CSV table of C-alpha atoms in Angstrom, one decimal:
chain,number,residue,atom,x,y,z
A,6,UNK,CA,-31.0,-25.4,-5.3
A,7,UNK,CA,-28.6,-28.3,-5.5
A,8,UNK,CA,-26.3,-28.6,-2.5
A,9,UNK,CA,-23.0,-30.5,-2.6
A,10,UNK,CA,-20.7,-31.4,0.3
A,11,UNK,CA,-17.3,-32.0,-1.4
A,12,UNK,CA,-13.8,-33.0,-0.4
A,13,UNK,CA,-11.1,-30.7,-1.7
A,14,UNK,CA,-9.0,-33.7,-2.8
A,15,UNK,CA,-11.9,-35.1,-4.9
A,16,UNK,CA,-13.5,-31.9,-6.1
A,17,UNK,CA,-11.5,-31.9,-9.4
A,18,UNK,CA,-13.2,-35.2,-10.4
A,19,UNK,CA,-16.7,-33.8,-10.1
A,20,UNK,CA,-16.1,-30.1,-10.9
A,21,UNK,CA,-17.5,-30.3,-14.4
A,22,UNK,CA,-20.8,-31.6,-13.1
A,23,UNK,CA,-21.3,-28.5,-11.0
A,24,UNK,CA,-23.7,-25.9,-12.5
A,25,UNK,CA,-24.0,-22.2,-11.9
A,26,UNK,CA,-26.3,-21.7,-9.0
A,27,UNK,CA,-25.3,-24.9,-7.2
A,28,UNK,CA,-24.3,-24.5,-3.6
A,29,UNK,CA,-21.0,-26.1,-2.4
A,30,UNK,CA,-19.5,-26.8,1.0
A,31,UNK,CA,-15.8,-27.7,0.9
A,32,UNK,CA,-13.8,-29.8,3.3
A,33,UNK,CA,-10.0,-30.2,3.0
A,34,UNK,CA,-7.1,-28.0,2.1
A,35,UNK,CA,-7.4,-24.7,0.3
A,36,UNK,CA,-4.5,-22.3,-0.5
A,37,UNK,CA,-4.9,-18.5,-0.3
A,38,UNK,CA,-3.5,-16.0,-2.8
A,39,UNK,CA,-4.3,-12.4,-3.6
A,40,UNK,CA,-2.7,-9.6,-5.6
A,41,UNK,CA,0.9,-9.8,-4.6
A,42,UNK,CA,1.0,-13.6,-4.5
A,43,UNK,CA,-0.5,-13.8,-8.0
A,44,UNK,CA,2.0,-11.3,-9.3
A,45,UNK,CA,4.9,-13.4,-7.8
A,46,UNK,CA,3.5,-16.7,-9.1
A,47,UNK,CA,3.3,-15.3,-12.7
A,48,UNK,CA,6.7,-13.7,-12.4
A,49,UNK,CA,8.2,-17.0,-11.3
A,50,UNK,CA,6.5,-18.9,-14.0
A,51,UNK,CA,7.6,-16.4,-16.7
A,52,UNK,CA,11.2,-16.8,-15.5
A,53,UNK,CA,11.1,-20.6,-15.5
A,54,UNK,CA,11.1,-21.0,-11.7
A,55,UNK,CA,7.9,-23.0,-11.2
A,56,UNK,CA,9.6,-25.1,-8.4
A,57,UNK,CA,9.9,-22.0,-6.3
A,58,UNK,CA,6.0,-21.7,-6.2
A,59,UNK,CA,4.2,-23.4,-3.3
A,60,UNK,CA,3.0,-26.8,-4.6
A,61,UNK,CA,-0.5,-26.3,-3.2
A,62,UNK,CA,-1.1,-23.5,-5.7
A,63,UNK,CA,-1.3,-26.2,-8.4
A,64,UNK,CA,-3.1,-28.9,-6.4
A,65,UNK,CA,-5.7,-27.1,-4.1
A,66,UNK,CA,-8.6,-24.8,-4.6
A,67,UNK,CA,-7.3,-21.2,-4.7
A,68,UNK,CA,-8.9,-18.9,-2.2
A,69,UNK,CA,-8.8,-15.2,-2.9
A,70,UNK,CA,-8.3,-14.1,0.7
A,71,UNK,CA,-6.1,-11.9,2.8
A,72,UNK,CA,-6.8,-13.1,6.3
A,73,UNK,CA,-6.6,-11.4,9.7
A,74,UNK,CA,-4.5,-13.6,11.9
A,75,UNK,CA,-3.3,-13.5,15.5
A,76,UNK,CA,-0.1,-15.3,16.8
A,77,UNK,CA,-0.8,-16.8,20.2
A,78,UNK,CA,0.6,-19.5,22.4
A,79,UNK,CA,-1.2,-22.2,20.3
A,80,UNK,CA,0.3,-20.9,17.1
A,81,UNK,CA,-1.5,-19.0,14.4
A,82,UNK,CA,-5.2,-18.2,15.1
A,83,UNK,CA,-7.4,-17.3,12.2
A,84,UNK,CA,-9.5,-14.4,13.5
A,85,UNK,CA,-11.4,-13.3,10.3
A,86,UNK,CA,-10.9,-14.7,6.8
A,87,UNK,CA,-13.6,-13.9,4.3
A,88,UNK,CA,-12.9,-13.6,0.5
A,89,UNK,CA,-11.4,-10.6,-1.2
A,90,UNK,CA,-12.6,-9.1,-4.5
A,91,UNK,CA,-11.8,-11.6,-7.2
A,92,UNK,CA,-11.9,-9.3,-10.2
A,93,UNK,CA,-8.4,-7.9,-9.2
A,94,UNK,CA,-7.0,-11.4,-10.0
A,95,UNK,CA,-8.6,-11.4,-13.6
A,96,UNK,CA,-5.2,-10.9,-15.4
A,97,UNK,CA,-3.5,-13.8,-13.5
A,98,UNK,CA,-6.2,-16.5,-13.2
A,99,UNK,CA,-6.1,-17.9,-16.8
A,100,UNK,CA,-2.4,-18.8,-16.5
A,101,UNK,CA,-2.9,-20.6,-13.2
A,102,UNK,CA,-6.0,-22.5,-14.5
A,103,UNK,CA,-3.8,-23.8,-17.3
A,104,UNK,CA,-1.4,-25.4,-14.9
A,105,UNK,CA,-3.4,-26.6,-11.9
A,106,UNK,CA,-4.8,-30.0,-11.3
A,107,UNK,CA,-7.6,-28.5,-9.1
A,108,UNK,CA,-9.4,-25.9,-11.3
A,109,UNK,CA,-11.5,-24.3,-8.5
A,110,UNK,CA,-11.3,-20.6,-7.5
A,111,UNK,CA,-13.0,-19.3,-4.4
A,112,UNK,CA,-13.6,-15.6,-4.0
A,113,UNK,CA,-16.3,-13.0,-4.2
A,114,UNK,CA,-17.8,-10.5,-6.6
A,115,UNK,CA,-17.3,-12.6,-9.8
A,116,UNK,CA,-14.5,-12.6,-12.4
A,117,UNK,CA,-14.2,-11.3,-15.9
A,118,UNK,CA,-14.8,-12.7,-19.4
A,119,UNK,CA,-11.2,-14.0,-19.8
A,120,UNK,CA,-11.7,-16.1,-16.6
A,121,UNK,CA,-15.1,-17.4,-17.7
A,122,UNK,CA,-13.5,-18.6,-20.9
A,123,UNK,CA,-10.5,-20.1,-19.1
A,124,UNK,CA,-12.9,-22.1,-16.9
A,125,UNK,CA,-14.8,-23.6,-19.9
A,126,UNK,CA,-14.5,-27.4,-20.0
A,127,UNK,CA,-12.3,-27.2,-16.9
A,128,UNK,CA,-13.4,-25.8,-13.6
A,129,UNK,CA,-15.6,-23.5,-11.5
A,130,UNK,CA,-15.6,-20.1,-9.7
A,131,UNK,CA,-17.2,-20.3,-6.3
A,132,UNK,CA,-18.5,-17.3,-4.4
A,133,UNK,CA,-18.3,-17.3,-0.6
A,134,UNK,CA,-20.4,-14.5,1.0
A,135,UNK,CA,-18.2,-11.4,1.0
A,136,UNK,CA,-17.6,-9.7,4.3
A,137,UNK,CA,-18.4,-12.9,6.2
A,138,UNK,CA,-14.9,-13.1,7.7
A,139,UNK,CA,-16.0,-14.3,11.1
A,140,UNK,CA,-18.2,-17.0,9.5
A,141,UNK,CA,-15.3,-18.1,7.3
A,142,UNK,CA,-12.9,-18.2,10.2
A,143,UNK,CA,-15.4,-20.4,12.0
A,144,UNK,CA,-15.0,-23.0,9.2
A,145,UNK,CA,-11.2,-22.9,9.1
A,146,UNK,CA,-9.8,-25.5,11.4
A,147,UNK,CA,-6.1,-24.5,11.2
A,148,UNK,CA,-3.3,-23.0,9.2
A,149,UNK,CA,-1.2,-25.9,7.8
A,150,UNK,CA,1.5,-23.9,6.1
A,151,UNK,CA,2.6,-20.3,5.5
A,152,UNK,CA,4.6,-19.2,2.5
A,153,UNK,CA,6.0,-15.9,1.4
A,154,UNK,CA,5.6,-14.2,4.8
A,155,UNK,CA,7.7,-11.3,3.4
A,156,UNK,CA,4.6,-10.1,1.6
A,157,UNK,CA,2.9,-9.3,4.9
A,158,UNK,CA,-0.1,-10.7,6.7
A,159,UNK,CA,-2.7,-9.8,4.0
A,160,UNK,CA,-0.6,-10.9,1.0
A,161,UNK,CA,1.2,-14.0,2.2
A,162,UNK,CA,0.1,-17.5,1.0
A,163,UNK,CA,-1.6,-19.7,3.6
A,164,UNK,CA,-2.7,-23.3,3.4
A,165,UNK,CA,-5.9,-23.6,5.4
A,166,UNK,CA,-7.6,-26.8,6.4
A,167,UNK,CA,-11.4,-26.1,6.1
A,168,UNK,CA,-14.5,-27.9,7.2
A,169,UNK,CA,-17.9,-27.3,5.5
A,170,UNK,CA,-16.6,-24.1,4.0
A,171,UNK,CA,-19.6,-22.4,2.6
A,172,UNK,CA,-22.1,-21.6,1.5
A,173,UNK,CA,-20.2,-21.2,-1.8
A,174,UNK,CA,-22.4,-20.5,-4.8
A,175,UNK,CA,-21.1,-21.7,-8.1
A,176,UNK,CA,-20.9,-18.3,-9.8
A,177,UNK,CA,-19.3,-19.5,-13.0
A,178,UNK,CA,-19.4,-23.1,-14.2
A,179,UNK,CA,-17.4,-25.1,-16.7
A,180,UNK,CA,-20.0,-24.8,-19.4
A,181,UNK,CA,-19.6,-21.1,-19.6
A,182,UNK,CA,-22.6,-20.2,-17.5
A,183,UNK,CA,-22.2,-17.2,-15.2
A,184,UNK,CA,-24.5,-15.7,-12.7
A,185,UNK,CA,-22.7,-12.4,-13.0
A,186,UNK,CA,-24.3,-10.0,-15.5
A,187,UNK,CA,-22.4,-7.0,-14.2
A,188,UNK,CA,-18.7,-7.9,-13.9
B,2,UNK,CA,-10.8,19.8,29.2
B,3,UNK,CA,-10.3,16.6,27.2
B,4,UNK,CA,-7.1,14.8,27.9
B,5,UNK,CA,-5.1,12.9,25.3
B,6,UNK,CA,-5.4,9.6,27.2
B,7,UNK,CA,-9.2,9.8,27.2
B,8,UNK,CA,-9.3,10.7,23.5
B,9,UNK,CA,-7.0,7.7,22.6
B,10,UNK,CA,-9.0,5.3,24.8
B,11,UNK,CA,-12.3,6.4,23.3
B,12,UNK,CA,-11.0,6.0,19.7
B,13,UNK,CA,-9.6,2.5,20.5
B,14,UNK,CA,-13.0,1.5,21.9
B,15,UNK,CA,-14.8,2.9,18.9
B,16,UNK,CA,-12.6,1.1,16.4
B,17,UNK,CA,-13.2,-2.2,18.4
B,18,UNK,CA,-17.0,-1.6,18.5
B,19,UNK,CA,-17.2,-0.7,14.8
B,20,UNK,CA,-15.3,-3.8,13.7
B,21,UNK,CA,-17.2,-6.3,15.8
B,22,UNK,CA,-20.8,-4.9,16.1
B,23,UNK,CA,-23.1,-3.6,13.5
B,24,UNK,CA,-25.4,-0.6,14.3
B,25,UNK,CA,-29.1,-1.3,14.8
B,26,UNK,CA,-30.0,0.9,11.8
B,27,UNK,CA,-27.9,-1.2,9.4
B,28,UNK,CA,-29.0,-4.5,11.0
B,29,UNK,CA,-32.7,-3.5,10.6
B,30,UNK,CA,-32.3,-2.9,6.9
B,31,UNK,CA,-30.4,-6.2,6.5
B,32,UNK,CA,-33.1,-8.1,8.3
B,33,UNK,CA,-35.8,-6.5,6.2
B,34,UNK,CA,-34.0,-7.4,3.0
B,35,UNK,CA,-33.6,-11.0,4.1
B,36,UNK,CA,-37.4,-11.3,4.6
B,37,UNK,CA,-38.0,-9.9,1.1
B,38,UNK,CA,-35.6,-12.1,-0.8
B,39,UNK,CA,-35.6,-15.8,-1.8
B,40,UNK,CA,-33.2,-18.3,-3.3
B,41,UNK,CA,-29.4,-17.4,-3.3
B,42,UNK,CA,-30.1,-13.9,-2.2
B,43,UNK,CA,-31.9,-15.0,0.9
B,44,UNK,CA,-29.2,-17.6,1.7
B,45,UNK,CA,-26.5,-15.0,1.4
B,46,UNK,CA,-28.2,-12.5,3.6
B,47,UNK,CA,-28.8,-15.2,6.2
B,48,UNK,CA,-25.0,-15.9,6.1
B,49,UNK,CA,-24.2,-12.3,6.5
B,50,UNK,CA,-26.6,-12.0,9.6
B,51,UNK,CA,-25.1,-15.2,11.0
B,52,UNK,CA,-21.6,-13.7,10.5
B,53,UNK,CA,-22.6,-10.6,12.4
B,54,UNK,CA,-23.8,-12.8,15.3
B,55,UNK,CA,-20.5,-14.8,15.3
B,56,UNK,CA,-18.5,-11.6,15.3
B,57,UNK,CA,-20.4,-10.1,18.2
B,58,UNK,CA,-20.3,-13.2,20.3
B,59,UNK,CA,-16.6,-13.9,19.7
B,60,UNK,CA,-15.7,-10.2,19.7
B,61,UNK,CA,-13.8,-10.5,16.5
B,62,UNK,CA,-13.9,-8.3,13.4
B,63,UNK,CA,-16.8,-9.2,11.1
B,64,UNK,CA,-14.6,-8.8,8.0
B,65,UNK,CA,-10.9,-9.6,7.6
B,66,UNK,CA,-10.6,-6.3,5.8
B,67,UNK,CA,-10.6,-4.2,8.9
B,68,UNK,CA,-10.2,-1.3,6.5
B,69,UNK,CA,-8.5,2.1,6.8
B,70,UNK,CA,-9.8,3.7,10.0
B,71,UNK,CA,-11.4,7.0,8.9
B,72,UNK,CA,-11.8,9.2,12.0
B,73,UNK,CA,-14.0,12.2,12.1
B,74,UNK,CA,-13.3,14.6,15.0
B,75,UNK,CA,-15.5,17.6,15.7
B,76,UNK,CA,-13.6,19.7,18.3
B,77,UNK,CA,-15.6,22.2,20.4
B,78,UNK,CA,-13.6,25.4,20.6
B,79,UNK,CA,-14.1,25.4,24.4
B,80,UNK,CA,-12.8,21.8,24.8
B,81,UNK,CA,-9.3,23.2,25.3
B,82,UNK,CA,-7.4,20.4,23.7
B,83,UNK,CA,-3.7,20.5,24.6
B,84,UNK,CA,-2.6,17.7,22.3
B,85,UNK,CA,-2.2,16.9,18.6
B,86,UNK,CA,-5.4,15.1,17.5
B,87,UNK,CA,-3.7,13.6,14.4
B,88,UNK,CA,-0.9,12.1,16.5
B,89,UNK,CA,-3.3,10.8,19.2
B,90,UNK,CA,-5.4,9.2,16.4
B,91,UNK,CA,-2.3,7.4,15.1
B,92,UNK,CA,-1.5,6.2,18.6
B,93,UNK,CA,-5.1,4.9,19.1
B,94,UNK,CA,-4.9,3.0,15.8
B,95,UNK,CA,-1.6,1.5,16.8
B,96,UNK,CA,-3.1,0.2,20.0
B,97,UNK,CA,-6.3,-1.0,18.3
B,98,UNK,CA,-4.2,-2.9,15.8
B,99,UNK,CA,-2.9,-5.1,18.6
B,100,UNK,CA,-6.0,-5.1,20.8
B,101,UNK,CA,-9.0,-5.6,18.4
B,102,UNK,CA,-6.9,-6.9,16.4
B,103,UNK,CA,-6.7,-5.2,13.0
B,104,UNK,CA,-5.1,-6.5,9.8
B,105,UNK,CA,-2.1,-4.3,8.9
B,106,UNK,CA,-3.6,-2.6,5.8
B,107,UNK,CA,-1.6,0.5,5.2
B,108,UNK,CA,1.1,0.5,2.6
B,109,UNK,CA,3.3,3.2,0.8
B,110,UNK,CA,1.3,3.9,-2.3
B,111,UNK,CA,4.1,3.4,-4.7
B,112,UNK,CA,6.6,1.0,-3.1
B,113,UNK,CA,3.7,-0.9,-1.5
B,114,UNK,CA,5.8,-1.4,1.6
B,115,UNK,CA,3.5,-2.2,4.6
B,116,UNK,CA,3.5,0.3,7.4
B,117,UNK,CA,0.9,-1.3,9.7
B,118,UNK,CA,-2.3,0.8,10.0
B,119,UNK,CA,-2.6,4.6,9.6
B,120,UNK,CA,-5.8,6.5,10.0
B,121,UNK,CA,-7.3,9.2,7.8
B,122,UNK,CA,-8.4,12.0,10.2
B,123,UNK,CA,-11.0,14.7,9.3
B,124,UNK,CA,-11.0,17.4,11.9
B,125,UNK,CA,-13.4,20.4,12.3
B,126,UNK,CA,-13.7,23.2,14.8
B,127,UNK,CA,-17.2,23.6,16.1
B,128,UNK,CA,-19.0,25.5,18.9
B,129,UNK,CA,-19.2,24.1,22.4
B,130,UNK,CA,-16.9,22.3,24.9
B,131,UNK,CA,-17.4,18.7,23.7
B,132,UNK,CA,-15.4,16.5,21.3
B,133,UNK,CA,-17.5,14.4,19.0
B,134,UNK,CA,-15.8,11.4,17.4
B,135,UNK,CA,-17.0,9.1,14.7
B,136,UNK,CA,-15.0,6.1,13.5
B,137,UNK,CA,-15.6,4.4,10.1
B,138,UNK,CA,-13.3,1.5,9.1
B,139,UNK,CA,-13.4,1.6,5.3
B,140,UNK,CA,-12.7,-1.5,3.3
B,141,UNK,CA,-11.0,-1.5,-0.1
B,142,UNK,CA,-13.6,-3.6,-2.0
B,143,UNK,CA,-16.1,-0.8,-1.8
B,144,UNK,CA,-13.7,2.1,-1.8
B,145,UNK,CA,-12.1,0.9,-5.1
B,146,UNK,CA,-15.4,1.2,-7.0
B,147,UNK,CA,-16.2,4.7,-5.6
B,148,UNK,CA,-16.1,7.6,-8.1
B,149,UNK,CA,-15.7,11.4,-8.2
B,150,UNK,CA,-16.9,13.2,-11.3
B,151,UNK,CA,-16.7,16.8,-12.3
B,152,UNK,CA,-20.0,17.2,-14.2
B,153,UNK,CA,-21.0,20.3,-15.9
B,154,UNK,CA,-24.0,22.6,-15.1
B,155,UNK,CA,-26.0,21.1,-18.0
B,156,UNK,CA,-25.7,17.6,-16.4
B,157,UNK,CA,-27.9,18.5,-13.4
B,158,UNK,CA,-30.8,16.6,-14.9
B,159,UNK,CA,-28.8,13.4,-15.2
B,160,UNK,CA,-27.3,13.2,-11.7
B,161,UNK,CA,-29.5,10.2,-10.8
B,162,UNK,CA,-28.4,8.3,-13.9
B,163,UNK,CA,-24.7,9.0,-13.1
B,164,UNK,CA,-25.1,7.7,-9.6
B,165,UNK,CA,-26.9,4.5,-10.8
B,166,UNK,CA,-24.2,3.9,-13.5
B,167,UNK,CA,-21.5,4.0,-10.8
B,168,UNK,CA,-23.4,1.2,-8.9
B,169,UNK,CA,-23.9,-0.7,-12.2
B,170,UNK,CA,-20.2,-0.5,-13.0
B,171,UNK,CA,-19.4,-1.7,-9.5
B,172,UNK,CA,-21.5,-4.9,-9.9
B,173,UNK,CA,-20.8,-7.5,-7.3
B,174,UNK,CA,-17.3,-6.2,-6.4
B,175,UNK,CA,-18.2,-4.0,-3.4
B,176,UNK,CA,-20.1,-6.7,-1.4
B,177,UNK,CA,-23.7,-5.7,-2.1
B,178,UNK,CA,-26.2,-5.0,-0.8
B,179,UNK,CA,-24.4,-1.7,-0.6
B,180,UNK,CA,-24.9,1.7,1.0
B,181,UNK,CA,-24.4,4.6,-1.5
B,182,UNK,CA,-23.0,7.8,0.0
B,183,UNK,CA,-23.4,10.7,-2.4
B,184,UNK,CA,-21.9,14.2,-2.2
B,185,UNK,CA,-23.4,16.7,-4.7
B,186,UNK,CA,-21.8,20.2,-5.0
B,187,UNK,CA,-19.0,21.8,-3.2
B,188,UNK,CA,-15.6,21.5,-4.8
B,189,UNK,CA,-13.6,18.5,-6.1
B,190,UNK,CA,-12.4,17.6,-2.5
B,191,UNK,CA,-15.6,18.8,-0.7
B,192,UNK,CA,-17.9,16.5,-2.7
B,193,UNK,CA,-15.9,13.4,-1.7
B,194,UNK,CA,-16.0,14.4,2.0
B,195,UNK,CA,-19.8,15.0,1.7
B,196,UNK,CA,-20.2,11.5,0.2
B,197,UNK,CA,-18.2,9.9,3.0
B,198,UNK,CA,-20.0,11.9,5.8
B,199,UNK,CA,-23.4,10.9,4.3
B,200,UNK,CA,-22.6,7.3,5.2
B,201,UNK,CA,-22.5,8.2,8.9
B,202,UNK,CA,-26.2,9.1,8.9
B,203,UNK,CA,-29.0,6.9,10.3
B,204,UNK,CA,-29.5,4.7,7.2
B,205,UNK,CA,-33.2,4.3,7.8
B,206,UNK,CA,-34.0,8.0,7.2
B,207,UNK,CA,-34.1,8.7,3.5
B,208,UNK,CA,-35.9,11.5,1.7
B,209,UNK,CA,-37.9,11.1,-1.6
B,210,UNK,CA,-34.9,12.0,-3.8
B,211,UNK,CA,-32.8,9.3,-2.1
B,212,UNK,CA,-35.7,6.7,-2.2
B,213,UNK,CA,-36.1,7.3,-6.0
B,214,UNK,CA,-32.5,6.6,-6.6
B,215,UNK,CA,-32.6,3.5,-4.4
B,216,UNK,CA,-35.6,2.1,-6.3
B,217,UNK,CA,-33.7,2.6,-9.6
B,218,UNK,CA,-30.6,0.9,-8.2
B,219,UNK,CA,-32.6,-2.1,-6.9
B,220,UNK,CA,-34.2,-2.5,-10.3
B,221,UNK,CA,-30.7,-3.4,-11.7
B,222,UNK,CA,-31.0,-6.9,-10.3
B,223,UNK,CA,-27.3,-7.1,-9.2
B,224,UNK,CA,-28.4,-8.5,-5.9
B,225,UNK,CA,-26.5,-9.7,-2.8
B,226,UNK,CA,-22.8,-10.4,-3.8
B,227,UNK,CA,-23.7,-9.8,-7.5
B,228,UNK,CA,-25.5,-13.2,-7.7
B,229,UNK,CA,-28.9,-11.6,-8.6
B,230,UNK,CA,-31.8,-10.4,-6.5
B,231,UNK,CA,-34.0,-7.6,-5.5
B,232,UNK,CA,-31.6,-6.0,-3.0
B,233,UNK,CA,-28.6,-4.3,-4.6
B,234,UNK,CA,-28.5,-1.3,-2.2
B,235,UNK,CA,-30.0,-0.9,1.3
B,236,UNK,CA,-29.8,2.9,1.3
B,237,UNK,CA,-28.9,6.0,-0.7
B,238,UNK,CA,-27.7,8.9,1.4
B,239,UNK,CA,-27.2,12.2,-0.3
B,240,UNK,CA,-25.6,15.4,1.0
B,241,UNK,CA,-25.5,18.6,-1.0
B,242,UNK,CA,-23.6,21.9,-0.8
B,243,UNK,CA,-23.6,24.9,-3.1
B,244,UNK,CA,-20.9,24.9,-5.8
B,245,UNK,CA,-19.4,27.2,-8.5
B,246,UNK,CA,-21.9,28.3,-11.1
B,247,UNK,CA,-19.7,26.7,-13.8
B,248,UNK,CA,-19.3,23.3,-12.2
B,249,UNK,CA,-21.2,20.3,-10.7
B,250,UNK,CA,-19.0,18.0,-8.6
B,251,UNK,CA,-20.6,14.6,-7.8
B,252,UNK,CA,-18.9,12.0,-5.6
B,253,UNK,CA,-20.3,8.5,-5.0
B,254,UNK,CA,-18.8,6.7,-2.1
B,255,UNK,CA,-19.8,3.1,-2.1
B,256,UNK,CA,-20.0,1.2,1.2
B,257,UNK,CA,-20.3,-2.5,1.6
B,258,UNK,CA,-23.3,-4.2,3.5
B,259,UNK,CA,-21.3,-3.8,6.7
B,260,UNK,CA,-21.6,-0.1,7.1
B,261,UNK,CA,-19.3,-0.1,10.1
B,262,UNK,CA,-19.5,3.1,12.2
B,263,UNK,CA,-19.3,4.0,15.9
B,264,UNK,CA,-19.8,7.3,17.7
B,265,UNK,CA,-18.9,8.9,21.0
B,266,UNK,CA,-19.0,12.3,22.7
B,267,UNK,CA,-16.4,13.2,25.3
B,268,UNK,CA,-15.7,16.2,27.5
């Protein structure tokens, strides 16, 4: 098992060297998006309003996550923040992969054939252990930005600063290999 | 007599316990699976066990999907309740949302407007003077791949295959290794309730029928998180009830590796 400790700012440069089965720990900025955020991103793109989309969506790994947060005296505390089921984002992911400079998706459960094809020659799908929300929160240092709070806690877009975020298994690589035979 | 305040306090405590601690029966099966696996499967199971430890130590929910609180209440006819169990359950969930805390997960089904957290309450009248409460926070990843099927009498021989195919279809989506709650018989609605109640059982106690299905499921190779391995399910739990001579309802309620549940008896 090959293990990589990668920086989110540099991951795009080495992403095509990663192979299905490799284990990755990420450090840097990731941006969350799940169903509602994906729908809004695609709507804005379709109506020619790309500038209204958080810039991190096109420059950071996208993390399929609807976190549990608590607002305290020290600001926003991440209580539990594991991945959500990625397959729900199948219809939206190819469009985002076309436009991003950081073709890395983090989630759980795998993604469909259309996403495997969109990742070819481009990027990877990383699987963080599903349900490990407390472990994930432990690896999130802080919430740097919050966008689209009107969507509610679970659906808003957050920029997390993470440290050694993993273990993330490369579930789908840029050569078309997938560890998922049932998705 | 059971007072409203006592009921509410108990439900709040049970929600907190279910979200932050895993039952010994579930933990035991997870630990056994970790010993049996190697490679990615072993690494993932180790991460899950570590996650359980962090959640218990920090007293935080083990998963950010704190679920929809499903609350089972068996009310003894001599418990002399003088309050609305449904209303008191909603109040308990409101308090737990702040205290545990819980992620606001409930939305209007069509407008998708968020309304905080609302429980699903299943209440029964039973003999005695006690009130038995079970709380099961149910996440969407596993609930979304659950299925109810109205089979026909001639399908009785292929019930096992039908259950296995639901698990195969679910793949890595419900956070395997999963627990498979099955309700066979009853009516359309009753089969689903049987499947959900089955998940409340001690997961270590399976009969031969259940073990056979488990073996077939684990031969699929889906493995922890769908990344391959020997452990796709940790337990299969089947409940049956007689049904109409012309029908065969089968419900499969999938539960993620974190089979969260907590119990109390008051009064």
